[in-house]
mmCIF file of C-alpha atoms and ligand atoms in Angstrom:
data_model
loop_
_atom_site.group_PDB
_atom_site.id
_atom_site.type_symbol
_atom_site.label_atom_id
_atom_site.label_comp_id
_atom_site.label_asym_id
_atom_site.label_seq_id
_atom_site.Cartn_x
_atom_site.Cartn_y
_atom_site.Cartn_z
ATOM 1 C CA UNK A 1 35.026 98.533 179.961
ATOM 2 C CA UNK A 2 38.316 99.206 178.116
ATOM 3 C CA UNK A 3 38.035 101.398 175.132
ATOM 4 C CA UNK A 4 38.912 101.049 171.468
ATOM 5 C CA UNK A 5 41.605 103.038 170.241
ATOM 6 C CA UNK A 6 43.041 103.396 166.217
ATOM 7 C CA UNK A 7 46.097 105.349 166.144
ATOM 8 C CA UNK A 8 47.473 107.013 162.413
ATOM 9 C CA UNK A 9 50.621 108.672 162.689
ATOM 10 C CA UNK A 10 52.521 110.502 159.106
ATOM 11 C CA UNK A 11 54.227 112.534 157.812
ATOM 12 C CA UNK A 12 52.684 116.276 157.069
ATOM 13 C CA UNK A 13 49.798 116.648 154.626
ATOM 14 C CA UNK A 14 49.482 112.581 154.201
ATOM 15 C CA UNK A 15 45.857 113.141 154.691
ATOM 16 C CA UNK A 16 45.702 111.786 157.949
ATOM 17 C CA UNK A 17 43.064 113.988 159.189
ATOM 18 C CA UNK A 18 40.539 113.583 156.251
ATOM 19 C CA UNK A 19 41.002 109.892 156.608
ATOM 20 C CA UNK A 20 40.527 110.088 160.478
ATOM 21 C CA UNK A 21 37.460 112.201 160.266
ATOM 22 C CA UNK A 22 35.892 109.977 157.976
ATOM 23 C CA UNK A 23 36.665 106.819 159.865
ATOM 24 C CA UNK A 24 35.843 108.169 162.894
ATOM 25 C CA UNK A 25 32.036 108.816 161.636
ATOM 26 C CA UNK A 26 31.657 105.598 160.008
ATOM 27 C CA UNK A 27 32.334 103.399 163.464
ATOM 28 C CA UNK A 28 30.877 106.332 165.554
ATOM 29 C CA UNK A 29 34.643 107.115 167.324
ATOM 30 C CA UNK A 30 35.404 110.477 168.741
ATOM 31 C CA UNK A 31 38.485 111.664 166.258
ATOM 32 C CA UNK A 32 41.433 113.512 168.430
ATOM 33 C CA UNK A 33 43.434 115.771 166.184
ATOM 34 C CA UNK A 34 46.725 115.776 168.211
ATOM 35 C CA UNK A 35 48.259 118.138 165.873
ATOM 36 C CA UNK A 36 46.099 121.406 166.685
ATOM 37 C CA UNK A 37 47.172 120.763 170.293
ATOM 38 C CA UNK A 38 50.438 121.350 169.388
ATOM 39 C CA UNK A 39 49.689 123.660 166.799
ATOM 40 C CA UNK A 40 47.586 126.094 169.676
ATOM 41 C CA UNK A 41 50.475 126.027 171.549
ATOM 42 C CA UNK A 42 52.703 127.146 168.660
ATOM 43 C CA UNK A 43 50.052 129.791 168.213
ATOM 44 C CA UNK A 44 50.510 131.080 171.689
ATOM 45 C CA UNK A 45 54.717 131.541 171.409
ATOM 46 C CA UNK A 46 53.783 133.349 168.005
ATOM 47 C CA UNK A 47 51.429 135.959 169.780
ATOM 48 C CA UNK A 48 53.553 136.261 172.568
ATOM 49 C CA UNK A 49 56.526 136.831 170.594
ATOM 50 C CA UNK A 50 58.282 134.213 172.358
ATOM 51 C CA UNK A 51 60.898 132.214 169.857
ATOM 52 C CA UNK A 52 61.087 128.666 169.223
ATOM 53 C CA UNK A 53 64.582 128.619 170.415
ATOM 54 C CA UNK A 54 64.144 130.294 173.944
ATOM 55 C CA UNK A 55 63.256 126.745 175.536
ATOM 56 C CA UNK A 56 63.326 128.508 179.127
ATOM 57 C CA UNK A 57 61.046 130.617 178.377
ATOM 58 C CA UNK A 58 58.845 128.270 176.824
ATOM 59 C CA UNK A 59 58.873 125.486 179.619
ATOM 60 C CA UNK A 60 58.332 128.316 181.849
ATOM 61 C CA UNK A 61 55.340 129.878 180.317
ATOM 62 C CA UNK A 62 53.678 126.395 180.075
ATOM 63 C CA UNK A 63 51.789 126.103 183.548
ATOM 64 C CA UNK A 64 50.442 129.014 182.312
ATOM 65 C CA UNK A 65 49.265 128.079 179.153
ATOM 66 C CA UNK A 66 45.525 125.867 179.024
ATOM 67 C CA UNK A 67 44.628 124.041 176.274
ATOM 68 C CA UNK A 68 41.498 121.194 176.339
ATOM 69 C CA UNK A 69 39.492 120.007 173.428
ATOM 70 C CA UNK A 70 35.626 120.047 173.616
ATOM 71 C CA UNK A 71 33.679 118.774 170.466
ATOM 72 C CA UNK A 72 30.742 120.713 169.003
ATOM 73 C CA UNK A 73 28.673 118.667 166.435
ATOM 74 C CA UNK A 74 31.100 116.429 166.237
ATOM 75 C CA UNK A 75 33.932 118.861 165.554
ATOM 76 C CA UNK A 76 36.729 119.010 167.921
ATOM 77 C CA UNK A 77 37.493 122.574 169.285
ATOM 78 C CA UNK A 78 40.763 123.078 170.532
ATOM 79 C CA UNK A 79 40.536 126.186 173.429
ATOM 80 C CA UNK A 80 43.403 128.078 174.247
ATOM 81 C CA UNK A 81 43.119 130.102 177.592
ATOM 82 C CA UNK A 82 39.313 129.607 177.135
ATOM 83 C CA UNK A 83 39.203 130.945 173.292
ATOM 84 C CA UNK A 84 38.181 129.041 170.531
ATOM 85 C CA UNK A 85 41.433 128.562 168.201
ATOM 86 C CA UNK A 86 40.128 126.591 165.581
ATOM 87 C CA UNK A 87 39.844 129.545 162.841
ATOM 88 C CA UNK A 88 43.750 130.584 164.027
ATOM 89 C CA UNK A 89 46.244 127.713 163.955
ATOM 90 C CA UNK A 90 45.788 126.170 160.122
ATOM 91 C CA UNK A 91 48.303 128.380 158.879
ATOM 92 C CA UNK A 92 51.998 127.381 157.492
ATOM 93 C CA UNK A 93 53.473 129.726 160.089
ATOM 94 C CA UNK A 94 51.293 127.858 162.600
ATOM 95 C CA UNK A 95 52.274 124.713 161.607
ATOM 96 C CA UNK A 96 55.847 125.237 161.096
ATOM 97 C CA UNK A 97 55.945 127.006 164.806
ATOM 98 C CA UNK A 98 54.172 123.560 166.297
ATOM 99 C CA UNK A 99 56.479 121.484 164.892
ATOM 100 C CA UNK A 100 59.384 123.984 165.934
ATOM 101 C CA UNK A 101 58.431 123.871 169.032
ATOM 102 C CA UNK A 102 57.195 120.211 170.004
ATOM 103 C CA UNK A 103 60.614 118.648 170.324
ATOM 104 C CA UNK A 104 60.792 119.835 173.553
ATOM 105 C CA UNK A 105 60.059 117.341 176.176
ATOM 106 C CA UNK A 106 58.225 119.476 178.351
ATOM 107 C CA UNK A 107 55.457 120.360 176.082
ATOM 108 C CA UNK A 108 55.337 116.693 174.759
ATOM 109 C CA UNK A 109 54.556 115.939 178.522
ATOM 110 C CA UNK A 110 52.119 118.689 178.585
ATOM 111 C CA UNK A 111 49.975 117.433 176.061
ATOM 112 C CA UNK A 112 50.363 113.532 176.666
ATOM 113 C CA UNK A 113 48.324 113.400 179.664
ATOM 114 C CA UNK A 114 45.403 115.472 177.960
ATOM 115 C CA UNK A 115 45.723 112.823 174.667
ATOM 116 C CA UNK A 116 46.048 109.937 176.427
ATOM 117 C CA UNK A 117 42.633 110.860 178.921
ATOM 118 C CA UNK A 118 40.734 111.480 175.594
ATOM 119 C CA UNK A 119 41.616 107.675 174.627
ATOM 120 C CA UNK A 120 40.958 106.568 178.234
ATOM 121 C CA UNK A 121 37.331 107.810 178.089
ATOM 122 C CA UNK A 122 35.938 107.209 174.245
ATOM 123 C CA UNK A 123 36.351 104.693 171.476
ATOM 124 C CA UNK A 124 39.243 107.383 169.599
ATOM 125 C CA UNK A 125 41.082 107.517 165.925
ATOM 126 C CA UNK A 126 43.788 109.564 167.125
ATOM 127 C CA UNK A 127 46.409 111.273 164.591
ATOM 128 C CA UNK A 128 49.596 112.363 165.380
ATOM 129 C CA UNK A 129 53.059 111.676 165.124
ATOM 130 C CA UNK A 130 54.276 109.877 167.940
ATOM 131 C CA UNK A 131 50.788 107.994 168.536
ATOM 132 C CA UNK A 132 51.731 104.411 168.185
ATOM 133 C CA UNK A 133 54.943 104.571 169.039
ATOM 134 C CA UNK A 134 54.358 106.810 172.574
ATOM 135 C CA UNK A 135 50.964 107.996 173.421
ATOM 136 C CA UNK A 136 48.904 104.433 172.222
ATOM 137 C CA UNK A 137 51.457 102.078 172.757
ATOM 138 C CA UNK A 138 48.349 99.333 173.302
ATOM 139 C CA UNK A 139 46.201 101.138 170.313
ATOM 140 C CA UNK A 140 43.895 98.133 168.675
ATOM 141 C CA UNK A 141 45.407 99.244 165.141
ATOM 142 C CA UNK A 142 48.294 101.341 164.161
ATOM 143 C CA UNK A 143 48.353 102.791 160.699
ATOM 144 C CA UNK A 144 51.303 104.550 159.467
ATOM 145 C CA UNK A 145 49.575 106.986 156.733
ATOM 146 C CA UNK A 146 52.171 108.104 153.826
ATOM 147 C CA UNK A 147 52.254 109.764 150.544
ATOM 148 C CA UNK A 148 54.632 111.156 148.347
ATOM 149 C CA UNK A 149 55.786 114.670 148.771
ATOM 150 C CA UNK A 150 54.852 115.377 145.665
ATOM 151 C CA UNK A 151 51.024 113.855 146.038
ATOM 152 C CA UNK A 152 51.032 115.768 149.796
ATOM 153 C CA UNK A 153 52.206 119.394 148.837
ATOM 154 C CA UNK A 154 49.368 119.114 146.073
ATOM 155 C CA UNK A 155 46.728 118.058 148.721
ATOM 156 C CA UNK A 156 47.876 120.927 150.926
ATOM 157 C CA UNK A 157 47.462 123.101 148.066
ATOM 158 C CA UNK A 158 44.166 122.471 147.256
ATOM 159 C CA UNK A 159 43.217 122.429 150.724
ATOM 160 C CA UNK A 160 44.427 126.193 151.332
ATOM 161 C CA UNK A 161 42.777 127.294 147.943
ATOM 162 C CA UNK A 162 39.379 125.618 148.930
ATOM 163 C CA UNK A 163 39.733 127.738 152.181
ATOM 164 C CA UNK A 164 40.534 130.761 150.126
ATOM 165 C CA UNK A 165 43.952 131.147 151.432
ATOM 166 C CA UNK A 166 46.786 132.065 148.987
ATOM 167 C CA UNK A 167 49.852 129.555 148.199
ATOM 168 C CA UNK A 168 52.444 128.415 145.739
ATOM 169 C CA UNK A 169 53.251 124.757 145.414
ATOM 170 C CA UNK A 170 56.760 124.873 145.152
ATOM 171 C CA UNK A 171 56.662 126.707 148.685
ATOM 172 C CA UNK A 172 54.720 124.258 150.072
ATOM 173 C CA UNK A 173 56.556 121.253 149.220
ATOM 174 C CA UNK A 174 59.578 122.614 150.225
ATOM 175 C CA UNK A 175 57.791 123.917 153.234
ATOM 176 C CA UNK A 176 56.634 120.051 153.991
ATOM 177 C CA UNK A 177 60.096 118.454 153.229
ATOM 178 C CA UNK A 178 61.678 120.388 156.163
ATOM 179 C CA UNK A 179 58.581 119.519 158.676
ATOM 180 C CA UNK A 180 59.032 115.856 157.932
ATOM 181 C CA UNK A 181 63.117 116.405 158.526
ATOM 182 C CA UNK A 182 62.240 118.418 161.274
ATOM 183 C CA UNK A 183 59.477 115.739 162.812
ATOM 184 C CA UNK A 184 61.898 112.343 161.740
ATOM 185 C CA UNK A 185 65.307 113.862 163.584
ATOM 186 C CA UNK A 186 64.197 115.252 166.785
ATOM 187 C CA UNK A 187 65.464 113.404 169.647
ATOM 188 C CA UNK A 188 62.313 113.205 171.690
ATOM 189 C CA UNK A 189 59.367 111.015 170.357
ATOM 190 C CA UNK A 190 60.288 111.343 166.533
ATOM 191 C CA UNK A 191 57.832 110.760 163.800
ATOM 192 C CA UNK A 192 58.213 107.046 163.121
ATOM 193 C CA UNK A 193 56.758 103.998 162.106
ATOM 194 C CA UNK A 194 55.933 101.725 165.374
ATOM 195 C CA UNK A 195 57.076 98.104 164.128
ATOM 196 C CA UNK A 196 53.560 97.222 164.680
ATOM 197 C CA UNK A 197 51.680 99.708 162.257
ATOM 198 C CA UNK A 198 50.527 99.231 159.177
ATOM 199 C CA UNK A 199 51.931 101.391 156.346
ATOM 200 C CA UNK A 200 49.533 102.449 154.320
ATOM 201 C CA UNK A 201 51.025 104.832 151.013
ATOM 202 C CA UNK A 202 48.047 106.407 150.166
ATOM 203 C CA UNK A 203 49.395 108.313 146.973
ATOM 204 C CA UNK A 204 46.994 106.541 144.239
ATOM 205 C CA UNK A 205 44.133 105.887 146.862
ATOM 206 C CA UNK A 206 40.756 107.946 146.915
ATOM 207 C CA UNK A 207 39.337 108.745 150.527
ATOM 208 C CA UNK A 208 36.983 106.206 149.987
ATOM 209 C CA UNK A 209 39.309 103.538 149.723
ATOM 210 C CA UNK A 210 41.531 104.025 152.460
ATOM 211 C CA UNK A 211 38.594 104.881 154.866
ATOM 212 C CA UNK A 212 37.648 101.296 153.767
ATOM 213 C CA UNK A 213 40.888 99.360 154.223
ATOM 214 C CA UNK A 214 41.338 100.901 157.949
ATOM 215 C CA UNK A 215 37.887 99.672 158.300
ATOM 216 C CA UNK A 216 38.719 96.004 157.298
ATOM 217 C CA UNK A 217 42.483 96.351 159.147
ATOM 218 C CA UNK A 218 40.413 97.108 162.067
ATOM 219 C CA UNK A 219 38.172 93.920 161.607
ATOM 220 C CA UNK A 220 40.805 91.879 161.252
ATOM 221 C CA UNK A 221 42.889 93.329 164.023
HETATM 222 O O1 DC B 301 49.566 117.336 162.049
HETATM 223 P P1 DC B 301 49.877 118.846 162.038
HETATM 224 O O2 DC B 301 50.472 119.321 160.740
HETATM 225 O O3 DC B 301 48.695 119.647 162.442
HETATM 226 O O4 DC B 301 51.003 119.032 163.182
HETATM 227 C C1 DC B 301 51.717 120.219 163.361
HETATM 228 C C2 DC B 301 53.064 119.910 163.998
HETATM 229 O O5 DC B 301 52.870 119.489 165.358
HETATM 230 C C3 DC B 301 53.858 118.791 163.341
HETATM 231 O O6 DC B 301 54.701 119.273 162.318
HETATM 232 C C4 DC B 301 54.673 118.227 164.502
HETATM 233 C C5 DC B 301 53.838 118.489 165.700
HETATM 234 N N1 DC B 301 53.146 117.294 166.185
HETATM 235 C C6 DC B 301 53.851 116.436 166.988
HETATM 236 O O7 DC B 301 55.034 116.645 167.223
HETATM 237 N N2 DC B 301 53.244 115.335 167.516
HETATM 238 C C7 DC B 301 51.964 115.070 167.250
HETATM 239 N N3 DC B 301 51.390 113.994 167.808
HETATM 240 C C8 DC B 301 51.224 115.926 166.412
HETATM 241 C C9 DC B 301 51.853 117.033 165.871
#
């Protein structure tokens, strides 16, 4: 039996994983965060002091490097080399290093296979930023989650307060305006709307409500 796949693709901070998680408990899918894939191996070249620019080094350190996803309580765990990264890899520096890194084809490939096996085995909402477009091409729905950068760098903000972490907003929003410039020009699986998503600007929409219209894009679908 073929599985059931939603695929939301964004720019940074659009929300995408709040709205995943909660769509993915309402119809019982398994939710794939793509992004802390890519952000444990960004995590990696940071503690092995290997730059974002030293490609070599990087495709030639990747055999070496494992990362799989096991979920505990319904929480996905992302394991690097066997360790639980989850508490490590939701910093800025983290981020910014993932999406540094991920224009190279060779880690893209790395992680594909492992993203699209998830889908293969489970009814998924997977968020990313090449999932329609690349990984999902035959996803049942395709949502293309936006906000302003304005209504995104707050979101981020609160979200690092909440976890205690110190922030300024102006950082932040500059911080998320280069990721998306970063994300949209790379040459290799950009961030980008597939022409059959739906875009969905989520900037004066509660949780509630866009959990809901997925829901009833997904009927319809
Ligand atoms: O969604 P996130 O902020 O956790 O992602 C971190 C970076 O990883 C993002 O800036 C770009 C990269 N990424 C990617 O290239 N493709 C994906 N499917 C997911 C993330």
């Amino acid at each position: 039996m073929s599985t059931i796949n939603i695929a939301i693709d964004g720019p940074a901070g659009a929300g995408k994983s709040t709205i995943a998680k909660s769509v993915a408990k309402e119809l019982g899918y398994v939710y794939v965060d793509t992004g802390a894939m890519y952000r444990a191996l960004g995590l990696y070249f940071l503690r092995n002091h290997i730059p974002a620019e030293d490609t070599a080094k990087i495709v030639k350190s990747l055999p070496e490097i494992d990362v799989t996803i096991c979920y505990e309580n319904g929480e996905q765990i992302v394991m690097l080399c066997g360790e639980n990264v989850n508490g490590l890899i939701r910093t800025e520096e983290v981020g910014n290093m993932a999406s540094r890194i991920s224009p190279i084809p060779e880690v893209r490939e790395k992680l594909r296979d492992l993203q699209r096996g998830l889908a293969r085995k489970e009814n998924v909402i997977m968020d990313g930023r090449d999932i329609g477009t690349t990984i999902l091409p035959d996803a049942r729905l395709k949502i293309f989650l936006t906000a302003s950068p304005v209504v995104r760098a707050k979101r981020r903000y609160q979200e690092l307060l909440e976890r205690g972490v110190e922030c300024d907003l102006n950082e932040i929003e500059r911080d998320i305006i280069q990721r998306d410039e970063q994300d949209m020009s790379r040459a290799v699986s950009p961030l980008r709307r597939a022409e059959d998503a739906v875009l969905l600007d989520c900037s004066d929409m509660t949780v509630e409500e866009t959990k809901n219209k997925i829901i009833a894009l997904l009927a319809e679908a």
